[in-house]
mmCIF file of C-alpha atoms and ligand atoms in Angstrom:
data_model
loop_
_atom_site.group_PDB
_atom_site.id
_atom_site.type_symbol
_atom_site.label_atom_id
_atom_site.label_comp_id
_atom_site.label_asym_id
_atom_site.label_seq_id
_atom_site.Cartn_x
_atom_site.Cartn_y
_atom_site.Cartn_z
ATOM 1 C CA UNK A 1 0.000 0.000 0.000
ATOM 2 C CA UNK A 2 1.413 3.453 -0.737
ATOM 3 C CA UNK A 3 1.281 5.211 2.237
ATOM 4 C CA UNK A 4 1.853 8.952 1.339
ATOM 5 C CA UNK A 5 -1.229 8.640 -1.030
ATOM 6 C CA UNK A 6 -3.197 7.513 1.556
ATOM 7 C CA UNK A 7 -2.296 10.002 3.942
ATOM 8 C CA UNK A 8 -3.071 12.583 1.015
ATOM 9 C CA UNK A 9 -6.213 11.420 0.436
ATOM 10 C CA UNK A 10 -7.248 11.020 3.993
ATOM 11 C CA UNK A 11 -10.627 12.710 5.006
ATOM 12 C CA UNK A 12 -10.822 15.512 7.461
ATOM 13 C CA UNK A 13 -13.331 13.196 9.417
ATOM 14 C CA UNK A 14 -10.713 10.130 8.983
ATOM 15 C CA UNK A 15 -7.900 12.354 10.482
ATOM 16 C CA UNK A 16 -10.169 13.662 13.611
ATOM 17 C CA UNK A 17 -11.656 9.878 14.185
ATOM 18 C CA UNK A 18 -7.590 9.244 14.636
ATOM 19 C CA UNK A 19 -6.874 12.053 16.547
ATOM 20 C CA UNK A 20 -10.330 10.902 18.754
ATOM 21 C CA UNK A 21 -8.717 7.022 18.962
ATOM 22 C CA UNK A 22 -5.055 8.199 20.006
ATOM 23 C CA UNK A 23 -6.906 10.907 22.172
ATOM 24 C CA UNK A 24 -7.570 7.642 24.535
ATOM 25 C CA UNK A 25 -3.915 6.507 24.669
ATOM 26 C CA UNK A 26 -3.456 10.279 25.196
ATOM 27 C CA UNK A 27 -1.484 11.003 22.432
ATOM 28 C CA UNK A 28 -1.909 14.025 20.065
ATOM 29 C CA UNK A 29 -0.532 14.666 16.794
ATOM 30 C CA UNK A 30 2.086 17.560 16.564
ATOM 31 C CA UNK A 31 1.084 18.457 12.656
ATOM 32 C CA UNK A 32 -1.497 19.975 14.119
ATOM 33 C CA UNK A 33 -0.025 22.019 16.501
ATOM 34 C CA UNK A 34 3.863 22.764 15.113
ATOM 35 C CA UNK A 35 3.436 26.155 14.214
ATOM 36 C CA UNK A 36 1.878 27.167 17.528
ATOM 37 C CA UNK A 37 4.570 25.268 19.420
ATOM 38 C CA UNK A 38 7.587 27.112 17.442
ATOM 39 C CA UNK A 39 6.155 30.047 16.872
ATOM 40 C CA UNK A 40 8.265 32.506 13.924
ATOM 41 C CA UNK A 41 8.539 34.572 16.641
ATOM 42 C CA UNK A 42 6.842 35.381 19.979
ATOM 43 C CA UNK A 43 2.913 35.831 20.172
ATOM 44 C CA UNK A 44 2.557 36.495 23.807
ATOM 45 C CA UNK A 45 -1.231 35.394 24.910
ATOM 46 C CA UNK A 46 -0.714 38.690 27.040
ATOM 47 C CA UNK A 47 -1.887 41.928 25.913
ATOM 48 C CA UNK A 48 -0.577 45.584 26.518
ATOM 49 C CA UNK A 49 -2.673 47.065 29.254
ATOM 50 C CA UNK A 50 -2.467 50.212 31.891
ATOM 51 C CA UNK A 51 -4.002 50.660 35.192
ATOM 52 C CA UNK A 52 -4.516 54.501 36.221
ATOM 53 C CA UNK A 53 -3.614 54.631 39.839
ATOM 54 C CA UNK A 54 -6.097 57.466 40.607
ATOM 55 C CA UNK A 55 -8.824 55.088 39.058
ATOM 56 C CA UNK A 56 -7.625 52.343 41.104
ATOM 57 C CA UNK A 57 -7.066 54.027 44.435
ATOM 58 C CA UNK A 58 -10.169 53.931 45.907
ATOM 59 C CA UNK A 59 -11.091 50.459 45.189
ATOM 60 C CA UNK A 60 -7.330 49.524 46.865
ATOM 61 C CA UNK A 61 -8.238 51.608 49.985
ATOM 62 C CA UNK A 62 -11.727 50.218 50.394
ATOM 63 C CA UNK A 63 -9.932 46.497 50.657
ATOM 64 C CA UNK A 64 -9.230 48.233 54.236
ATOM 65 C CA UNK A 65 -12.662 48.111 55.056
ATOM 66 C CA UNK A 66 -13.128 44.066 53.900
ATOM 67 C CA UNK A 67 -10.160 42.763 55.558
ATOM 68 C CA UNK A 68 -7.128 42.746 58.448
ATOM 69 C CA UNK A 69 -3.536 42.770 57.036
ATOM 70 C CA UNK A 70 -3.400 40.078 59.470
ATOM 71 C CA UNK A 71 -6.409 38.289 58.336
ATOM 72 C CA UNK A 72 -5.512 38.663 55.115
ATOM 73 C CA UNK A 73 -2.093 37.980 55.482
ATOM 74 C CA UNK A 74 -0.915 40.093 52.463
ATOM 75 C CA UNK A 75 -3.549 42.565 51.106
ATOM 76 C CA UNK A 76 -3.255 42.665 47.889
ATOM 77 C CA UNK A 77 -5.389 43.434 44.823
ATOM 78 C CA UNK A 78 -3.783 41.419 42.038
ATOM 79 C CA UNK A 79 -3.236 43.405 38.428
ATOM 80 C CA UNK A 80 -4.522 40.748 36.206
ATOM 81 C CA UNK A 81 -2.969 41.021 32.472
ATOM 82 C CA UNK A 82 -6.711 40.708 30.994
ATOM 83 C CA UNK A 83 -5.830 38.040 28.558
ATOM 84 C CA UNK A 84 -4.849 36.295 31.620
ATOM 85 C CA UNK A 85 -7.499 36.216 33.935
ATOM 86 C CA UNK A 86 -7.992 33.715 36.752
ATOM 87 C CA UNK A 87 -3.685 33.247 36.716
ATOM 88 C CA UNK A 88 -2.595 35.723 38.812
ATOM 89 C CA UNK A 89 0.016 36.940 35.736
ATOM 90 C CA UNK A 90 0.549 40.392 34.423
ATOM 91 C CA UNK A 91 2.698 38.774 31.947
ATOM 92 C CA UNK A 92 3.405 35.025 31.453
ATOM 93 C CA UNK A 93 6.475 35.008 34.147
ATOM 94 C CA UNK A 94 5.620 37.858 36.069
ATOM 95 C CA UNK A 95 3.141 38.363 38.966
ATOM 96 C CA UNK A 96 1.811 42.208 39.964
ATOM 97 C CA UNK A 97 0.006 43.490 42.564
ATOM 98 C CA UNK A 98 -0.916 46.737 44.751
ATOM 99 C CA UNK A 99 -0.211 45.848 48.612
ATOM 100 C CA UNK A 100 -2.455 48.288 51.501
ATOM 101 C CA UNK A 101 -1.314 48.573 55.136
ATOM 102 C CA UNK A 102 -3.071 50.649 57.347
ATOM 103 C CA UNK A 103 -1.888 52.596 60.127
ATOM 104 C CA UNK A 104 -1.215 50.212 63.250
ATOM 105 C CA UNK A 105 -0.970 46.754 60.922
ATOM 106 C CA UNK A 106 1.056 44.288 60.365
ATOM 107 C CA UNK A 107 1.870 41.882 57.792
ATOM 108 C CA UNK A 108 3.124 38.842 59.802
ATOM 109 C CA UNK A 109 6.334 36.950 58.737
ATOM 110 C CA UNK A 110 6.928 34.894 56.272
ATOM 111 C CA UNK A 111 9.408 33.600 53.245
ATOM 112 C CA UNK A 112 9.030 31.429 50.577
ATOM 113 C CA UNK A 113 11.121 30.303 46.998
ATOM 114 C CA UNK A 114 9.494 32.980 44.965
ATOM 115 C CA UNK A 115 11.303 36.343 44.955
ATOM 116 C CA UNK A 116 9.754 39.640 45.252
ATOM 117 C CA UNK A 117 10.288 43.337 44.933
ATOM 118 C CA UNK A 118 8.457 46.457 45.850
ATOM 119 C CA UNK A 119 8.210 49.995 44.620
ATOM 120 C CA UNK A 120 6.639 52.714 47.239
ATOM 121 C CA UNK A 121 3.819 54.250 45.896
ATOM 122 C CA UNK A 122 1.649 56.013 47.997
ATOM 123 C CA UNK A 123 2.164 57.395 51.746
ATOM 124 C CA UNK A 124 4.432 57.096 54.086
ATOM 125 C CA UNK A 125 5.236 55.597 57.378
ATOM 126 C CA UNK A 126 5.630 51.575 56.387
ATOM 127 C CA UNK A 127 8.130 49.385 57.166
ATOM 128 C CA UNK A 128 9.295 46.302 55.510
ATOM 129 C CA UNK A 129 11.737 44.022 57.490
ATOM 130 C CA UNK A 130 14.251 41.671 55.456
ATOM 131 C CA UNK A 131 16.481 39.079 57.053
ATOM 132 C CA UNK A 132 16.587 40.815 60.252
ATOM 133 C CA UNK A 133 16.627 44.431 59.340
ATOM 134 C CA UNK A 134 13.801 46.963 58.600
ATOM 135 C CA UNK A 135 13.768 49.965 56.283
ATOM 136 C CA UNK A 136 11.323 52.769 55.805
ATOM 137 C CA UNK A 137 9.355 52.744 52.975
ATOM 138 C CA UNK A 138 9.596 56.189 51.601
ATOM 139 C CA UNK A 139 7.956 56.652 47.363
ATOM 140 C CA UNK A 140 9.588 55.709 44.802
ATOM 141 C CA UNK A 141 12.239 52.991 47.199
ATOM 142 C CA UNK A 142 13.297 49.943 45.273
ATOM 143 C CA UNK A 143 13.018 47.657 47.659
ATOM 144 C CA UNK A 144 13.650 43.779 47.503
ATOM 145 C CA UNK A 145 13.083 40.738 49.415
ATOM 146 C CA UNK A 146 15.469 37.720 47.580
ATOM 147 C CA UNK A 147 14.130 33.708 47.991
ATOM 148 C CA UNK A 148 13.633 32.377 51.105
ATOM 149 C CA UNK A 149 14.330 35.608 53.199
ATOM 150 C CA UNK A 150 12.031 35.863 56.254
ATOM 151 C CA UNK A 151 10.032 39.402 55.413
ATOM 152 C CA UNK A 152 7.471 41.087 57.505
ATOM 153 C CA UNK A 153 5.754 44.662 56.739
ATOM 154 C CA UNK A 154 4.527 47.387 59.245
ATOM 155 C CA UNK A 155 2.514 50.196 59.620
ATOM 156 C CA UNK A 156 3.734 52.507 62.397
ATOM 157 C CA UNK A 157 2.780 55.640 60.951
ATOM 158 C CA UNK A 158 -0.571 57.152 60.550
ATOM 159 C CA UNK A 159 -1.194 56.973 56.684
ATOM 160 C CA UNK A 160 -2.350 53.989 54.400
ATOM 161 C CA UNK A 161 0.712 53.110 52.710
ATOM 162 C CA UNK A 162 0.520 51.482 48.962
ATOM 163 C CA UNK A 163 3.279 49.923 47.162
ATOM 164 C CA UNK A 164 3.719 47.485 44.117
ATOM 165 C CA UNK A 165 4.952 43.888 44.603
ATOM 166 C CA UNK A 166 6.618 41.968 41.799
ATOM 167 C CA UNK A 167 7.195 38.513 41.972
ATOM 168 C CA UNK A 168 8.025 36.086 39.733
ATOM 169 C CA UNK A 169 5.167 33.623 41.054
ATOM 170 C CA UNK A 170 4.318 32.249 37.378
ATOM 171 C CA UNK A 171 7.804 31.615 36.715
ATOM 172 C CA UNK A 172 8.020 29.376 39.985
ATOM 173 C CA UNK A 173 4.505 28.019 39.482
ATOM 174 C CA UNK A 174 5.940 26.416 36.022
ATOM 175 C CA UNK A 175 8.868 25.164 37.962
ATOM 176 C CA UNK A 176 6.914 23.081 40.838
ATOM 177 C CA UNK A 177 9.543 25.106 42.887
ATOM 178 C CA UNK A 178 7.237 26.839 45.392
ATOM 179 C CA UNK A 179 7.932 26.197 48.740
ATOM 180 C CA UNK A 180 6.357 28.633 52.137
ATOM 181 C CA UNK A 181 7.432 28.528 55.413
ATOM 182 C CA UNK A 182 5.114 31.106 58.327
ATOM 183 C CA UNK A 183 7.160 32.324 60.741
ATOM 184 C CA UNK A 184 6.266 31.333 64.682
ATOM 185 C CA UNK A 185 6.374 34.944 65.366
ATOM 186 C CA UNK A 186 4.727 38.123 63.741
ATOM 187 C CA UNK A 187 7.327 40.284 64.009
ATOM 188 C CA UNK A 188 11.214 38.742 63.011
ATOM 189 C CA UNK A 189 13.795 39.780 65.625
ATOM 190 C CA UNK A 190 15.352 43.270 64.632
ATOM 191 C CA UNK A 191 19.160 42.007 64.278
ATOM 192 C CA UNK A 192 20.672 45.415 62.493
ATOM 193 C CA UNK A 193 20.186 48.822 62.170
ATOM 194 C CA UNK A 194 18.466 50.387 59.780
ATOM 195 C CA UNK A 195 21.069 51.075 56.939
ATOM 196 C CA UNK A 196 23.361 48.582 58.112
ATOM 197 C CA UNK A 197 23.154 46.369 54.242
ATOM 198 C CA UNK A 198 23.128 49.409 52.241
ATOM 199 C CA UNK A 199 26.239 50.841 54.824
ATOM 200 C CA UNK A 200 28.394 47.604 54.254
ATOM 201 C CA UNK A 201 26.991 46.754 50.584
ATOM 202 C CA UNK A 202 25.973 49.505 48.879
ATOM 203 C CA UNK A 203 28.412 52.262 49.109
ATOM 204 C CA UNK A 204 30.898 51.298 46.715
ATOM 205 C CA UNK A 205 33.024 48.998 49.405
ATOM 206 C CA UNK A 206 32.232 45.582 50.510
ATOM 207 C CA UNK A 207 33.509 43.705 53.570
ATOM 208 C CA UNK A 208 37.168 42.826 53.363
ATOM 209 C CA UNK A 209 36.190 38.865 53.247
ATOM 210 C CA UNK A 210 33.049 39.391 51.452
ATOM 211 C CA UNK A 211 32.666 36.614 48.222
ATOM 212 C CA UNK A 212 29.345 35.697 46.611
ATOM 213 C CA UNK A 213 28.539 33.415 44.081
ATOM 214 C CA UNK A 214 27.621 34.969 40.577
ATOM 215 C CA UNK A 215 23.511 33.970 40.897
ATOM 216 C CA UNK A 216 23.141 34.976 44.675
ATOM 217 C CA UNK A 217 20.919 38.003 45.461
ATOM 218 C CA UNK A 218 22.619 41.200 46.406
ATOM 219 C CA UNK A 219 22.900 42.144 50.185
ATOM 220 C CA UNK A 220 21.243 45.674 49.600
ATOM 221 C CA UNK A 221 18.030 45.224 49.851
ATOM 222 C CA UNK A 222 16.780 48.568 49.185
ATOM 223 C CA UNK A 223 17.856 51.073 46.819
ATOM 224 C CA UNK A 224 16.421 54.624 47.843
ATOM 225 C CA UNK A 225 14.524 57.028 45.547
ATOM 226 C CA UNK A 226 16.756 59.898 46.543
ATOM 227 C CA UNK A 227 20.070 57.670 45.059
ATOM 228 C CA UNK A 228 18.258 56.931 41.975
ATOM 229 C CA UNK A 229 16.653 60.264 40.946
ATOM 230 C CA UNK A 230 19.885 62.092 42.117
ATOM 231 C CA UNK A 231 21.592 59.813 39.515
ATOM 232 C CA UNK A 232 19.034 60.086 36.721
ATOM 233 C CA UNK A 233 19.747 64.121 37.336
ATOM 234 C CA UNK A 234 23.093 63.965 36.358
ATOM 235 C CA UNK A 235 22.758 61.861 33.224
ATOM 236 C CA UNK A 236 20.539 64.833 32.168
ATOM 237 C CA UNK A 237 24.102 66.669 31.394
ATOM 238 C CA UNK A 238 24.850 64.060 28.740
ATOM 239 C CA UNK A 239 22.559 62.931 25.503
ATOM 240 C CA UNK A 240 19.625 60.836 25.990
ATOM 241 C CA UNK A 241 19.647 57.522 24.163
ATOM 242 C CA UNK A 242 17.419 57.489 21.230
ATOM 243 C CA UNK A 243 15.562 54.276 22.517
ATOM 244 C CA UNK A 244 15.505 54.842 26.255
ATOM 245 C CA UNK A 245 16.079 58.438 27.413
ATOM 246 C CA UNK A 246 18.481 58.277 30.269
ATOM 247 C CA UNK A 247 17.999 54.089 31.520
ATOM 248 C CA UNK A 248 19.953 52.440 34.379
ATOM 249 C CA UNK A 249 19.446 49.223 35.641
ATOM 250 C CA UNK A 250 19.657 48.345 39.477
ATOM 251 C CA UNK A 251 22.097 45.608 40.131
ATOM 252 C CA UNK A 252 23.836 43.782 42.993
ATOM 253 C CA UNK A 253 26.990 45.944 43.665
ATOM 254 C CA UNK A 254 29.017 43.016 44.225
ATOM 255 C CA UNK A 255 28.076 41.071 41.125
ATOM 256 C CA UNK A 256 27.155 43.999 38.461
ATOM 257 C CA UNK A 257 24.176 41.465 38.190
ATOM 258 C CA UNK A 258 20.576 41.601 38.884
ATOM 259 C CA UNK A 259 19.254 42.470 42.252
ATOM 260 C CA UNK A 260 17.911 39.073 41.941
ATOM 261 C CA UNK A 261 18.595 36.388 39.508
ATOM 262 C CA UNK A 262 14.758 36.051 38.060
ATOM 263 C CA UNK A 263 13.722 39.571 37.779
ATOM 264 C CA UNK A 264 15.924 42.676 36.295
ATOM 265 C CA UNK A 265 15.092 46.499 37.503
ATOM 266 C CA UNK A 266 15.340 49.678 35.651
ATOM 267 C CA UNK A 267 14.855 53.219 35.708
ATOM 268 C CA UNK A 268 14.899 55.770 33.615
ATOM 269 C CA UNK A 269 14.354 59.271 32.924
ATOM 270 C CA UNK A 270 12.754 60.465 29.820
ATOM 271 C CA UNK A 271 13.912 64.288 28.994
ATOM 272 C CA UNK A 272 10.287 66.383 28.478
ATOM 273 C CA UNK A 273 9.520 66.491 24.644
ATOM 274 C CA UNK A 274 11.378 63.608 23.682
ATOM 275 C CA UNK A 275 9.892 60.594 22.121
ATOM 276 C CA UNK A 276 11.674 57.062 22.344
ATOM 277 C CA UNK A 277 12.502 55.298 19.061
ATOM 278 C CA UNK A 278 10.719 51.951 18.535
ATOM 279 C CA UNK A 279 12.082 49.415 20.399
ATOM 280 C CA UNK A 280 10.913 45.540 21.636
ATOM 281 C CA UNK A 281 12.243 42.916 23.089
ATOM 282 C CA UNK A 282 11.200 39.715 24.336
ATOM 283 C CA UNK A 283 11.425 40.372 28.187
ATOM 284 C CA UNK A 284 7.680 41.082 29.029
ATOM 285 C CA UNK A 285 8.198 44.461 31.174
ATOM 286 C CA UNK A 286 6.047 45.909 33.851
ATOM 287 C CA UNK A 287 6.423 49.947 33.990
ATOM 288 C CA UNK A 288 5.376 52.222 36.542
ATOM 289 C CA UNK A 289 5.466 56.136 36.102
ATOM 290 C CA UNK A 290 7.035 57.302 39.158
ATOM 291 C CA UNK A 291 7.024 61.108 38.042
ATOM 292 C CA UNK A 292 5.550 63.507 35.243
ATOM 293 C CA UNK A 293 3.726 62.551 32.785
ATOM 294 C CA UNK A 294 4.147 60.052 28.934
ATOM 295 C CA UNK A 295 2.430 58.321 25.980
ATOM 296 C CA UNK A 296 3.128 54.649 25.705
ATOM 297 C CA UNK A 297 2.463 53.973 22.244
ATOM 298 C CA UNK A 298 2.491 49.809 22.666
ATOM 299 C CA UNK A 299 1.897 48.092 19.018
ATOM 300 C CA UNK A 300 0.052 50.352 17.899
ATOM 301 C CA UNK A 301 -2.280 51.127 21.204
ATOM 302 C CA UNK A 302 -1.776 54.503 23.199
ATOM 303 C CA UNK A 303 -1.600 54.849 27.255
ATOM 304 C CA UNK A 304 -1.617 58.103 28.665
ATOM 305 C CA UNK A 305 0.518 57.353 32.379
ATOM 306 C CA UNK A 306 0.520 59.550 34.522
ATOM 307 C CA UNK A 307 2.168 59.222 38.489
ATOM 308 C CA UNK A 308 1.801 55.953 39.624
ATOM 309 C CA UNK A 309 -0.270 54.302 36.692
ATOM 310 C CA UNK A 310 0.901 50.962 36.089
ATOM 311 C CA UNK A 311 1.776 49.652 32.186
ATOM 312 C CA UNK A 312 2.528 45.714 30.783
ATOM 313 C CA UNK A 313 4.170 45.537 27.312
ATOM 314 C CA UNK A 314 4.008 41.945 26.993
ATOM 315 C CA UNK A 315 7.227 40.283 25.121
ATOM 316 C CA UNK A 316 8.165 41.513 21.364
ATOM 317 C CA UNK A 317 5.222 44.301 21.775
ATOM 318 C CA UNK A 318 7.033 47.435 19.759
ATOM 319 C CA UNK A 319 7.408 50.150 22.556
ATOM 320 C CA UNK A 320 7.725 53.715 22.213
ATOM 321 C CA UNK A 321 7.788 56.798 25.060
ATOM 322 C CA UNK A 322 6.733 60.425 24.877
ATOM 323 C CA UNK A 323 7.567 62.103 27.810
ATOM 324 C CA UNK A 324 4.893 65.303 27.498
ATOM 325 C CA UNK A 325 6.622 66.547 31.167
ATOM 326 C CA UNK A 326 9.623 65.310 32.060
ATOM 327 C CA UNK A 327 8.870 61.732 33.163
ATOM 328 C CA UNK A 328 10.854 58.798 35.112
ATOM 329 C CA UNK A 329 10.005 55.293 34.514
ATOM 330 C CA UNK A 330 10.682 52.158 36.947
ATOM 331 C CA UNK A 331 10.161 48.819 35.180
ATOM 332 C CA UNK A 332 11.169 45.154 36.032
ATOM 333 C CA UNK A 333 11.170 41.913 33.622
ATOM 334 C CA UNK A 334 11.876 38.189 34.052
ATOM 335 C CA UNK A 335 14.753 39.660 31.697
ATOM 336 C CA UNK A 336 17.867 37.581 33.697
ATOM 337 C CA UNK A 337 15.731 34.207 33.635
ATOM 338 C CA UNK A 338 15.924 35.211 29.655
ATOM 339 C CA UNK A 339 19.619 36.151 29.499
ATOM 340 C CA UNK A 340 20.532 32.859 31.796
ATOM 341 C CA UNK A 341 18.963 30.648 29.376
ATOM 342 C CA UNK A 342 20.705 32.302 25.947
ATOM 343 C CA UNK A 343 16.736 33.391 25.063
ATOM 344 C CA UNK A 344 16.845 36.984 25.453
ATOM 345 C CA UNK A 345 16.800 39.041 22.397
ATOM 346 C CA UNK A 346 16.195 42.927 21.415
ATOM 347 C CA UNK A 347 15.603 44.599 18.044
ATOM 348 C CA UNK A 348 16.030 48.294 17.608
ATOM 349 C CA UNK A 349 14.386 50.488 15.106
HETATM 350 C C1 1HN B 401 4.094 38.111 49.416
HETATM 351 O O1 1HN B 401 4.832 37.441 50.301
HETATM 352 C C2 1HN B 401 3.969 39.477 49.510
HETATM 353 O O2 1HN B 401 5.447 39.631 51.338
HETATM 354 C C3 1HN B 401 3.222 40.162 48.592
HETATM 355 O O3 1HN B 401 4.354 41.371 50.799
HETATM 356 C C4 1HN B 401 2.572 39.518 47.576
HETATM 357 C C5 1HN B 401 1.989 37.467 46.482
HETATM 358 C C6 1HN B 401 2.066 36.122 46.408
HETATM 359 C C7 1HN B 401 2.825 35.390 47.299
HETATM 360 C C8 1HN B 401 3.505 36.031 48.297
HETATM 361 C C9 1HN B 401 4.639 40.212 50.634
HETATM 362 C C10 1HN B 401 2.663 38.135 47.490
HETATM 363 C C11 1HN B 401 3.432 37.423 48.400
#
């Protein structure tokens, strides 16, 4: 029998009674689904989206009415990407979210595999506590909390306090590498001053016997506004980039790596006037507009951001940025897990 003219001649119903019988020995036939699998390029299920902060407020503080920190545990309202509902993803890797602490709450302690980062957004007065040291939240703090480091938040102060978290939750969750541990007590034991990390760490001198390996996460946990705009300020002497502006990213002074190996951190100051060149690349990227006011224009979409409004540009979207005041951007991207595995790529237009 000739077996290529039989296949040729096959019947759409013949194939999908086949497909139906190897269904049961669950098997599946990859003709069907090659191009999806290896795409040309990437076609992120994500889409672009933004979330304007003074929309969102409200609903945020009203969580305060629902539920206890401590009930709670975390109070979070979770930024869904909306072509990802019901996952808990902003983008396929990464995990967003706006955390509320009232005045007099706490946020018991806790650690667990997935890493996480925060950017202050909105009053002042918080704490967070990492590994035995706590640091005031003040807007616009980079603040991180590595794997398995015991973490605890506060509210001392008399203001609601808002920040984002980032995690990289979906990127552990496709892993099976999630593993949580509650501490006995709420608080953790206060072990150093506050400043001590970013004292021995972060000031352009490590300890004399100080070695890490290349993929552990830096020591300074928090990397204050005031350092980063003061250094965005003085790029302004020199030219902007045509594709960024003026764009640093944080790293772990002892490595010149990422704060923490899954997610990368950036900021970046984007002169008023001046519009980005197009520009994608395959990290999805979560933005924030710390200060002043752009356009996103994201494949073809607009998003007006103003302070605080949050912005996803999934993987390979084409990104440009007019600044219409003089604006700074923070993002963060699963950009290191990319770069680790020889993945990452950029194209500039
Ligand atoms: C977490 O530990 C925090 O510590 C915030 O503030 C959000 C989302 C999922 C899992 C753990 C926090 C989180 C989280």
């Amino acid at each position: 029998m000739n077996t290529t003219l039989s296949a040729n001649v096959a019947t759409s119903q013949q194939r999908k009674s086949y497909y139906d019988r190897i269904a049961e020995e669950s098997m599946t036939p990859l003709w069907e689904v090659l191009g999806a699998l290896v795409p040309q390029q990437p076609r992120s299920p994500a889409v672009a989206h933004a979330w304007s902060y003074a929309q969102v407020r409200a609903k945020v503080l009203e969580a305060g009415s629902l539920i206890s920190a401590a009930e709670a545990e975390r109070r979070v309202l979770i930024l869904e990407n909306p072509a990802l509902r019901g996952q808990s993803s902003i983008t396929q890797a990464l995990y967003a979210g706006l955390q509320l602490i009232l005045p007099g709450e706490v946020a018991p302690a806790h650690r667990h595999t997935q890493s996480a980062l925060r950017l202050v957004l909105d009053g002042a007065g918080a704490y967070t506590a990492v590994d035995g040291e706590r640091t005031t939240m003040r807007r616009g703090d980079f603040i991180i909390t590595p794997a398995w480091t015991w973490h605890d938040h506060g509210n001392p102060g008399n203001e609601p306090v808002v920040w984002l978290d980032g995690l990289d939750i979906p990127i552990v969750r496709f892993l099976d590498a999630g593993f949580a541990e509650k501490s006995d007590s709420e608080y953790q034991a206060v072990t150093r001053p506050e400043g001590d990390a970013l004292a021995r760490y972060g000031s352009n001198m490590l300890p004399v016997d100080f070695q890490q390996q290349p993929s552990d996460p830096t020591k300074v946990f928090v990397y204050p506004w005031e350092r980063t705009l003061s250094t965005l300020h003085a790029l302004k002497a020199g030219s902007p980039d045509p594709h960024f502006g003026h764009k640093q990213r944080y790293v772990n002074p002892a490595t010149g790596r990422s704060p923490m190996p899954t997610m990368a951190a950036f900021a970046q100051l984007i002169p008023a006037g001046f519009e980005t060149q197009p520009y994608r690349c395959t990290d999805g990227t979560v933005y924030v507009c710390l200060s002043g006011s752009a356009e996103a224009h994201i494949e073809g979409q607009t998003f007006r951001l103003e302070e605080n409004d949050v912005l996803v540009v999934p993987s390979w979207h084409s990104q440009q940025f007019c600044a219409l005041t003089e604006a700074v951007l923070f993002s963060y991207s699963d950009r290191p897990v990319q770069q680790a595995l020889g993945l990452w790529r950029e194209q500039r237009s």
